[in-house]
Structures are given as structure tokens and as C-alpha cells.
Short mmCIF file of C-alpha atoms and ligand atoms in Angstrom, two decimals:
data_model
loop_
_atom_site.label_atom_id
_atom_site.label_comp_id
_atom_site.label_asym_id
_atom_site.label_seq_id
_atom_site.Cartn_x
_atom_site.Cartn_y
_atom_site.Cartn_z
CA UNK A 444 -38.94 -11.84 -32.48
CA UNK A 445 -39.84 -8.89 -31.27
CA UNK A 446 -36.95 -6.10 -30.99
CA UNK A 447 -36.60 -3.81 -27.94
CA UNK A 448 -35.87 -0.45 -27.75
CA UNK A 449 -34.21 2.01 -25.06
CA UNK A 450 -34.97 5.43 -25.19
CA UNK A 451 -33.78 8.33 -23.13
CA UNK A 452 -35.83 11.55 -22.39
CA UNK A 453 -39.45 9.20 -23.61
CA UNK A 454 -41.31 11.60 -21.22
CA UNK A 455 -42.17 14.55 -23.41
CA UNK A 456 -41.65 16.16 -27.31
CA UNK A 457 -39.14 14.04 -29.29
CA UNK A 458 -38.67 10.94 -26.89
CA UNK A 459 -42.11 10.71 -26.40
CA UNK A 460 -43.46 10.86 -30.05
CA UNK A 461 -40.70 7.97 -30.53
CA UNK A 462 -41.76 5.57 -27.87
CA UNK A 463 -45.59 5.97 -29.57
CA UNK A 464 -44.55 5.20 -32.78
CA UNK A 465 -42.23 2.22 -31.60
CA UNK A 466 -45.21 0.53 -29.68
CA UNK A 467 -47.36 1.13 -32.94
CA UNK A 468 -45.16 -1.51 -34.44
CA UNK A 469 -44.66 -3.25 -31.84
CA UNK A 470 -41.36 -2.55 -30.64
CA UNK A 471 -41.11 -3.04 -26.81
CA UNK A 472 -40.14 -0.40 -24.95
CA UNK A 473 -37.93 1.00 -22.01
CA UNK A 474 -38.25 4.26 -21.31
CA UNK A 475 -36.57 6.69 -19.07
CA UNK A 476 -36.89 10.50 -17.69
CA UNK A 477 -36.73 12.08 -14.63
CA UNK A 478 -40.57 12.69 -14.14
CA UNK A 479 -41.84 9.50 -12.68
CA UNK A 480 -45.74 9.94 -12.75
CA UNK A 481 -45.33 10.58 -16.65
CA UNK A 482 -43.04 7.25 -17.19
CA UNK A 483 -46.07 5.55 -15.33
CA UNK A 484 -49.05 7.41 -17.39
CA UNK A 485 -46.96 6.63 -20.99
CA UNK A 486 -46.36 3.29 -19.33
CA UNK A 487 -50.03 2.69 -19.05
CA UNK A 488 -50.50 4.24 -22.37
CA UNK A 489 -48.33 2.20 -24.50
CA UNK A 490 -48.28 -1.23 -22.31
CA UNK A 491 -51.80 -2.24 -24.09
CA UNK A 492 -49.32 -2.39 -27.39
CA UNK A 493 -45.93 -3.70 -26.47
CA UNK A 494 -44.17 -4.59 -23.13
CA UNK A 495 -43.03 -1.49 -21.40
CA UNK A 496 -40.25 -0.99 -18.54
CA UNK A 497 -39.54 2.08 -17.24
CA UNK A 498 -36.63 3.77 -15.46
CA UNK A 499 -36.29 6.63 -13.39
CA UNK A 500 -33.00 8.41 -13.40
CA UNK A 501 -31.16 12.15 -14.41
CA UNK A 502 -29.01 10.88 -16.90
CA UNK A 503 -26.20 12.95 -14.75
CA UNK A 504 -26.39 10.09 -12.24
CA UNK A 505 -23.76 7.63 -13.90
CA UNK A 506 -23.91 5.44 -10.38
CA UNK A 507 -27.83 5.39 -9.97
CA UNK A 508 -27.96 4.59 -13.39
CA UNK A 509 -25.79 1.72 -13.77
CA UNK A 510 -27.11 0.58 -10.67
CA UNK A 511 -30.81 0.50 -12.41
CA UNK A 512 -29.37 -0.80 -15.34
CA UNK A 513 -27.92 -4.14 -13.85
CA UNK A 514 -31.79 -4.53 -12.24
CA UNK A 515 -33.02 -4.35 -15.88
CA UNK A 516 -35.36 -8.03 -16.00
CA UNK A 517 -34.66 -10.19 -17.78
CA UNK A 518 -37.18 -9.68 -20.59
CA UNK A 519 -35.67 -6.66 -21.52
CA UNK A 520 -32.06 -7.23 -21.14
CA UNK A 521 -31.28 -7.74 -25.11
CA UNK A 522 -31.61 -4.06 -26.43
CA UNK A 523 -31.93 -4.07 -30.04
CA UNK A 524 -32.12 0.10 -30.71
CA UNK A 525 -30.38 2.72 -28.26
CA UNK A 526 -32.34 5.93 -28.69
CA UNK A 527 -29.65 8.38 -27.05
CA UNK A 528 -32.40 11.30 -27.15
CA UNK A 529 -32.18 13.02 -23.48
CA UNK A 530 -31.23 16.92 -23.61
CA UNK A 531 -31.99 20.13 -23.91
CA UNK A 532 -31.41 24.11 -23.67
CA UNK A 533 -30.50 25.67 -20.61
CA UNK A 534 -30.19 29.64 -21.10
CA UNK A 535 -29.98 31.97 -24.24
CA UNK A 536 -27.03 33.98 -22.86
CA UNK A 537 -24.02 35.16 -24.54
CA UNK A 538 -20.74 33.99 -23.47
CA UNK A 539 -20.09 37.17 -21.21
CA UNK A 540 -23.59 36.56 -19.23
CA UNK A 541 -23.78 32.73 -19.42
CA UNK A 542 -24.49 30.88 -16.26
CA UNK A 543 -22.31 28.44 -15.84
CA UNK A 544 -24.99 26.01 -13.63
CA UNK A 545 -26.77 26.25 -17.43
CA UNK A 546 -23.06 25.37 -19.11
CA UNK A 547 -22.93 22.54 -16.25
CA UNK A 548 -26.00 21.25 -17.09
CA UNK A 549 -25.99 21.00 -20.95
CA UNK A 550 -22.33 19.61 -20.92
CA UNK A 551 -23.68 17.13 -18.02
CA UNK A 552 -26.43 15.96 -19.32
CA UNK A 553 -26.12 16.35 -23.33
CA UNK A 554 -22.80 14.91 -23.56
CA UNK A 555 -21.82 12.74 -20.29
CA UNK A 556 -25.42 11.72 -19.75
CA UNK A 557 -25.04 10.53 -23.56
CA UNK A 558 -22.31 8.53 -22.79
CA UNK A 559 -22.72 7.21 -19.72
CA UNK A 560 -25.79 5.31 -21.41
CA UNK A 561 -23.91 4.43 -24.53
CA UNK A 562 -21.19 2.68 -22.63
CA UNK A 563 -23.09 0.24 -20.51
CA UNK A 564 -25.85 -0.76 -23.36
CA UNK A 565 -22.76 -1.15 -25.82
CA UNK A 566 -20.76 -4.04 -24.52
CA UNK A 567 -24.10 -6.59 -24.81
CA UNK A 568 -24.54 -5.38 -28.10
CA UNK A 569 -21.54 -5.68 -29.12
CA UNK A 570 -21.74 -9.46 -27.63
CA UNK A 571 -25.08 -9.91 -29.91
CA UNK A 572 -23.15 -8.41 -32.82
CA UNK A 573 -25.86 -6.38 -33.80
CA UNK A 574 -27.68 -3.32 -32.38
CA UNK A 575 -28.84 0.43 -33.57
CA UNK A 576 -27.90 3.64 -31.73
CA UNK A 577 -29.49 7.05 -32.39
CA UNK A 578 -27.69 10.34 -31.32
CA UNK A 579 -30.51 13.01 -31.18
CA UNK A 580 -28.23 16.03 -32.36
CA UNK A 581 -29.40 19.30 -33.93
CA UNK A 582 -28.85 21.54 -36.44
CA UNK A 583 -26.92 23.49 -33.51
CA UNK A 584 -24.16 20.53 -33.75
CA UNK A 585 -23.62 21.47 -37.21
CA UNK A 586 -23.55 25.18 -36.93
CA UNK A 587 -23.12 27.92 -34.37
CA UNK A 588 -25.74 30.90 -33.44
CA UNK A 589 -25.48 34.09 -31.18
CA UNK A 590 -25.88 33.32 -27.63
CA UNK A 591 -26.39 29.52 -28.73
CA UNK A 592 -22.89 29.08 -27.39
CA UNK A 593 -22.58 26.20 -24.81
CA UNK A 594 -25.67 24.32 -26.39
CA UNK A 595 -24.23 24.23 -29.62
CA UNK A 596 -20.67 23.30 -28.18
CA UNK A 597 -22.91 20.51 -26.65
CA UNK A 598 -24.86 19.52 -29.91
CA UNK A 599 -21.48 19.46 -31.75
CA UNK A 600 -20.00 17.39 -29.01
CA UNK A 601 -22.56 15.29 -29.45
CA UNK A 602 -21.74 15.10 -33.50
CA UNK A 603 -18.60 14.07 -33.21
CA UNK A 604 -19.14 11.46 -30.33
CA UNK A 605 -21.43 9.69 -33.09
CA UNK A 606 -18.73 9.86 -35.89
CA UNK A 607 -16.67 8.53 -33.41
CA UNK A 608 -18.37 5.81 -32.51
CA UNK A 609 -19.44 4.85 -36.01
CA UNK A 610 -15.05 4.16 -36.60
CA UNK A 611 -14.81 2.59 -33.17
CA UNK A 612 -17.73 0.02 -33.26
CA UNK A 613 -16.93 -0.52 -37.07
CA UNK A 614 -16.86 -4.30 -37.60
CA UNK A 615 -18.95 -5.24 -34.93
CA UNK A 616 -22.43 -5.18 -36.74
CA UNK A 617 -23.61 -2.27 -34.89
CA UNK A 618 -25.35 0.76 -36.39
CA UNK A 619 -24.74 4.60 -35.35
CA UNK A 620 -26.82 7.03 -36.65
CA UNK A 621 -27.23 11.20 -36.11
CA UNK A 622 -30.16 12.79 -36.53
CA UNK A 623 -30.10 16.36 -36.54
CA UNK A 624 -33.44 18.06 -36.28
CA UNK A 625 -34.07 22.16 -36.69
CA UNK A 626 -37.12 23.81 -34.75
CA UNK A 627 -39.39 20.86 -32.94
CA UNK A 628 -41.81 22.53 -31.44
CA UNK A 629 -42.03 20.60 -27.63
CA UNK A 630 -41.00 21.67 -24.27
CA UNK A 631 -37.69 22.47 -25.45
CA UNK A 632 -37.48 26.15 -25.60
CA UNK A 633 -40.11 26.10 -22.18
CA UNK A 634 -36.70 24.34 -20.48
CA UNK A 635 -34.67 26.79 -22.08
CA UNK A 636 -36.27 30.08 -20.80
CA UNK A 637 -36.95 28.59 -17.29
CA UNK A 638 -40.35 27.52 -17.41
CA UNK A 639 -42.03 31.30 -19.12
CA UNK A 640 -44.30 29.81 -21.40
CA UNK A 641 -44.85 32.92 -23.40
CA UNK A 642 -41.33 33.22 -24.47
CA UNK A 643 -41.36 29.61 -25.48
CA UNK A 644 -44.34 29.88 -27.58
CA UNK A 645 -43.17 32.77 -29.40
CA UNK A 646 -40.11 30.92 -30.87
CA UNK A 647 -42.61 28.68 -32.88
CA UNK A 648 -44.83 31.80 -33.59
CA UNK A 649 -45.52 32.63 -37.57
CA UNK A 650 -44.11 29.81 -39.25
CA UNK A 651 -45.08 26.19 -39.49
CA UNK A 652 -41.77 24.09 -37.00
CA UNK A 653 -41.45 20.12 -37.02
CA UNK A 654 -43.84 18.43 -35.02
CA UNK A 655 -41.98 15.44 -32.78
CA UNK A 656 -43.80 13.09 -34.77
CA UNK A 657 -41.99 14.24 -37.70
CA UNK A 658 -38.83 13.32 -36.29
CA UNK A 659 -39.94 10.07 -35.22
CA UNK A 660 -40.59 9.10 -38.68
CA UNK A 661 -37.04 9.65 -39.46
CA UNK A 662 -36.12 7.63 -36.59
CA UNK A 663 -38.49 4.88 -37.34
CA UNK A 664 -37.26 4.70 -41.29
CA UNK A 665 -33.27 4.55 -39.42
CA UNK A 666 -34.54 1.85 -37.99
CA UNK A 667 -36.32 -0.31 -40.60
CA UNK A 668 -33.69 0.15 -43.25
CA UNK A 669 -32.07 -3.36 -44.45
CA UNK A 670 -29.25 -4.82 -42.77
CA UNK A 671 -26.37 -3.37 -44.45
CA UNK A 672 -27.87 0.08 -44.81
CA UNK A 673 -27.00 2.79 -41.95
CA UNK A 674 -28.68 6.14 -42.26
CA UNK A 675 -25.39 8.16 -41.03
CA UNK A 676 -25.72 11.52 -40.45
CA UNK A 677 -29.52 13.38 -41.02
CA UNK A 678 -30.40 17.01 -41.09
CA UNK A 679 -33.98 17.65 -40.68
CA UNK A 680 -35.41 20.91 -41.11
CA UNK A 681 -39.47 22.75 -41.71
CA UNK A 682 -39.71 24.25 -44.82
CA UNK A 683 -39.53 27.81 -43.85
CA UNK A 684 -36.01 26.98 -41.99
CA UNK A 685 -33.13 27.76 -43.88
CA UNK A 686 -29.93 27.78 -41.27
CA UNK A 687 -30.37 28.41 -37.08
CA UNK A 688 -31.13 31.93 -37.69
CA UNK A 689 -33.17 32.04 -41.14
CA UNK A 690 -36.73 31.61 -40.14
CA UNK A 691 -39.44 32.47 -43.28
CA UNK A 692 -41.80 33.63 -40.73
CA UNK A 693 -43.44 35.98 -43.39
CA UNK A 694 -46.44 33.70 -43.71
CA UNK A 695 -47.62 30.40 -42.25
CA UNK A 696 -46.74 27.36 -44.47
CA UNK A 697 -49.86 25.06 -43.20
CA UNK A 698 -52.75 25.84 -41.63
P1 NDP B 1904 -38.28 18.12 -24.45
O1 NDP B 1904 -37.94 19.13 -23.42
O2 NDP B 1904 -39.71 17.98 -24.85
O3 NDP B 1904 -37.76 16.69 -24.01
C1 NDP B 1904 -36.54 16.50 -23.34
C2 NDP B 1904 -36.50 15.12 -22.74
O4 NDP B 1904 -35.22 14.91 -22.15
C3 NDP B 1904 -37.54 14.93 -21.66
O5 NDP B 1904 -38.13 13.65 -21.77
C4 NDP B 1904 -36.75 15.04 -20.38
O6 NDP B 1904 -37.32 14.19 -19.38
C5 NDP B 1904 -35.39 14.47 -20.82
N1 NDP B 1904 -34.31 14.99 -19.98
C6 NDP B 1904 -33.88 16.28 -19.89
N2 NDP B 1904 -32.91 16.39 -18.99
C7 NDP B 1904 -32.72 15.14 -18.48
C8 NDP B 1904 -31.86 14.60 -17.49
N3 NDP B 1904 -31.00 15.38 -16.81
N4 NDP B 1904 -31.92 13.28 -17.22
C9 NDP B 1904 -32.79 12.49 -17.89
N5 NDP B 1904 -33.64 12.93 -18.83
C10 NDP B 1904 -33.60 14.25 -19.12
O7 NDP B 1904 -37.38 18.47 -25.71
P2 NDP B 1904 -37.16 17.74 -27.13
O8 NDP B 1904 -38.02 16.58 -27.30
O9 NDP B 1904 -37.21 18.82 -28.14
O10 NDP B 1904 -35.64 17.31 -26.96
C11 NDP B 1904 -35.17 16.00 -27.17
C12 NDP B 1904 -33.80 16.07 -27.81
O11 NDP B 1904 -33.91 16.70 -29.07
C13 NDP B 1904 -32.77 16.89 -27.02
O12 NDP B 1904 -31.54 16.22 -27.07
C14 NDP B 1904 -32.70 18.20 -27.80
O13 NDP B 1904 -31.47 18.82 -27.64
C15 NDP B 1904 -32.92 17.69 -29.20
N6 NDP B 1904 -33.35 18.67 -30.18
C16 NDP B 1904 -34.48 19.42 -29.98
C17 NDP B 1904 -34.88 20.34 -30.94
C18 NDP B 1904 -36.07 21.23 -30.76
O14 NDP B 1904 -36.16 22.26 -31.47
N7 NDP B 1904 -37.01 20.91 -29.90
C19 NDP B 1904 -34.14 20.48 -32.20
C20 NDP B 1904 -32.96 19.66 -32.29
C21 NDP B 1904 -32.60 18.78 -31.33
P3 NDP B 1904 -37.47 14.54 -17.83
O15 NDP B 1904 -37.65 16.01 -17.72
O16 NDP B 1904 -38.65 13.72 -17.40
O17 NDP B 1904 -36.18 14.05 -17.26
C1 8X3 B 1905 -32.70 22.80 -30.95
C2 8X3 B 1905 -32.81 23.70 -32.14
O1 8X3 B 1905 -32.24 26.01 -33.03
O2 8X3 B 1905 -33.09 25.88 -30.78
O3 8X3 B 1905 -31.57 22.02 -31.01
O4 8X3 B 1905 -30.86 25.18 -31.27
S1 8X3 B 1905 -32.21 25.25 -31.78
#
């Protein structure tokens, strides 16, 4: 039978590259974001593979989205792989000139958004006594950098919310992973700086970053282990990253 797979933030860079790879092997699909005419274009995209339902929602919005949740049909309402991928930068500020509508919204959305999901997909897995959930981390959950502040507070929120679930759900055949990915070059740093494309680019200037496809991989070999294998905790970085702040950008890896 074919498994089904729920992934947050499927409307660009990481989520996105995902939700292809899924529907390559036939893994149906429902897929969420905040940009509606994009769910619908991916929807049309990937439908002619697998069975795609989309869903609308700012992952802020705990009562819109349990609301859309309980509408879920039928057809899609045993969710076999939780991909809790929905996030991002807001600001590169240090502490003394943060904004705290950017601190808001990584906190929000990073960490509450995370859970908010987690806790109304876990219960039916739990019932099935089996299931697979993904935390999309970073290597900014694992260490800190200047002016990285309230994002990496967020990413290593985010850490320890999948440690903790891996003790709580222990026992009840369900699978937590982190995956921790470096420099993914997607519209990441574009949200972080505010939309000035120039900026963004030049963060993935001179050096050869992680494609999202690259971390799909990982997340499609978490997925496809055997049954009694659980792919923990993953750090995923280019070759010419060493830590946050160690970028070999003295020559360009691939052409
Ligand atoms: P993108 O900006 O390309 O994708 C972010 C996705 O999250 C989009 O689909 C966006 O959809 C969704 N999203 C953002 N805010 C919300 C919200 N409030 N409610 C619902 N959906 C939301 O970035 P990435 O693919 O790079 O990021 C994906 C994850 O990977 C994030 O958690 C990020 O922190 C993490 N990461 C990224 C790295 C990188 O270097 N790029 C490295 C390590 C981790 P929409 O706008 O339609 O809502
Ligand atoms: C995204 C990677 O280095 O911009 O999580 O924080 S970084």
C-alpha cells in the first residue's frame, strides 16, 4: 500500500525538492504553505504521479489549522511520514538591534508552528503504531553565530523538541528523526533579508552550497531505512563548509 506523506513548507527550496522526490516513488502527498497558487501549480505538477491534497494555512494559525486538519478526506487521513519542514530566517541583527516582530516570527512559526502540527498528526499515529517524523533543523540548532541569535535559539529549540520526542513516543513504533542541513541554497536567505535578492545571492556566492535536492535524498534514505533502523540526528554540510562561519569560498568546488 501506498504510504502518505505530510509535509510542511512543500511550496519552495527544501519542502519542495521533498514533495518531488516523494511523488517519484510514489508516495502520496499533502502539502502545505501559505502561497496558494503554488500549492495548486505543484499540485498539478506532482498529481500525474501520486495523489496530492493540499492545505493552505501559516503554520502560526493553530485554530485554522486544526480546523483544516479534521476536513482532511478520507483518503489521506492515515499519514505514514510527518515532514515538520516549515521555517525560516527573519533578520541578521544582533541582539541589541533585533526586531522583535522577526524574534516573534521565528519562535512562532519554527517552534510553535512545529508543534502545533506534530501534536494533532501524532495521536493517529500513535493509534497505527507506526509513523516517521522529520524535524528540518540546521546546523544553527547545533551551534551559535554572530547576529544568528533568535534563529539559532529557534533551530536549537527545534533540536531538542526532536530528542524529546524520540524518549516520549519511545515504545510506540514511531520514528523521529533530525536533519540538520548547512547552506541550502533556496529562498531562505531572500526571506531573511526581506525580499533584496542581491544580498541573498551573495551568501551562496564563491563556493559550491547544498542544492534542496541534496537534502531530500537524506530525507528519502530516513525514510526507506528498515523497520528497526531510525536515522536520529543528521548533520549535512557542502564540502567547502566547515562550521556556520567557515566558508572555503577561495575557489568553486563544482562547476
Ligand atoms: P524556503 O524559504 O525556500 O522555504 C520555506 C518554506 O516554509 C516555504 O515553503 C514556506 O511556504 C514555508 N513557510 C515559511 N513560513 C511559514 C508559515 N508561517 N506558515 C507556513 N509555511 C511557512 O527555505 P528552505 O527550504 O531553505 O527552508 C526549509 C527549512 O529548512 C526551514 O525550516 C529552514 O530553517 C531549514 N533550513 C534551511 C537551510 C538553508 O540554508 N536554506 C539550512 C538549514 C535548515 P509559504 O511561504 O508558501 O508559506
Ligand atoms: C540555515 C543555515 O547558516 O543560514 O539554517 O543558519 S544558516
Amino acid at each position: 500500500m501506498k504510504k502518505t506523506a505530510f509535509i510542511t513548507g512543500a511550496t519552495s527550496g527544501i519542502g519542495l525538492a521533498t514533495a518531488r522526490l516523494f511523488a517519484n516513488h510514489g508516495i502520496n502527498l499533502i502539502l502545505c504553505g501559505r502561497r496558494q497558487e503554488r500549492l495548486e501549480s505543484i499540485k498539478e505538477e506532482l498529481s500525474q504521479k501520486v495523489e496530492v491534497f493540499t492545505m493552505q494555512f501559516d503554520v502560526r494559525n493553530k485554530e485554522l489549522f486544526e480546523s483544516l486538519f479534521e476536513k482532511t478526506p478520507p483518503a489521506f487521513k492515515n499519514i505514514d511520514i510527518l515532514i515538520n519542514n516549515a521555517g525560516n530566517a527573519h533578520g541578521l541583527d544582533t541582539i541589541q538591534n533585533g526586531n522583535t516582530q522577526d524574534w516573534d516570527a521565528m519562535l512562532d512559526i519554527n517552534v510553535k508552528g512545529l508543534l502545533y502540527v506534530s501534536q494533532a498528526i501524532i495521536p493517529q499515529m500513535m493509534e497505527q503504531k507506526s509513523g516517521h517524523i522529520i524535524n528540518i533543523g540546521s546546523t544553527a540548532g547545533k551551534e551559535v553565530y554572530q547576529k544568528g541569535n533568535v534563529y539559532c535559539a529557534s533551530k536549537h529549540a527545534v533540536d531538542a523538541i526532536t530528542t524529546g520526542m524520540r524518549l516520549d513516543l519511545n515504545g510506540c513504533g514511531i520514528k523521529v528523526s533530525g536533519i540538520n542541513p548547512g547552506l541550502v541554497e533556496t529562498e531562505f536567505s531572500e526571506v531573511r533579508f526581506k525580499g533584496d535578492a542581491q544580498r541573498a545571492q551573495k551568501v551562496y556566492q564563491n563556493f559550491t552550497p547544498l542544492k534542496p535536492e541534496d537534502v531530500a535524498d537524506i530525507i528519502y534514505f530516513a525514510v526507506t531505512r528498515p523497520p528497526h533502523v531510525t536515522i536520529a540526528d543528521l548533520t549535512v554540510m557542502c564540502l567547502d563548509q566547515a562550521s556556520s562561519t567557515i566558508v572555503n569560498k577561495s575557489f568553486v568546488t563544482i562547476s
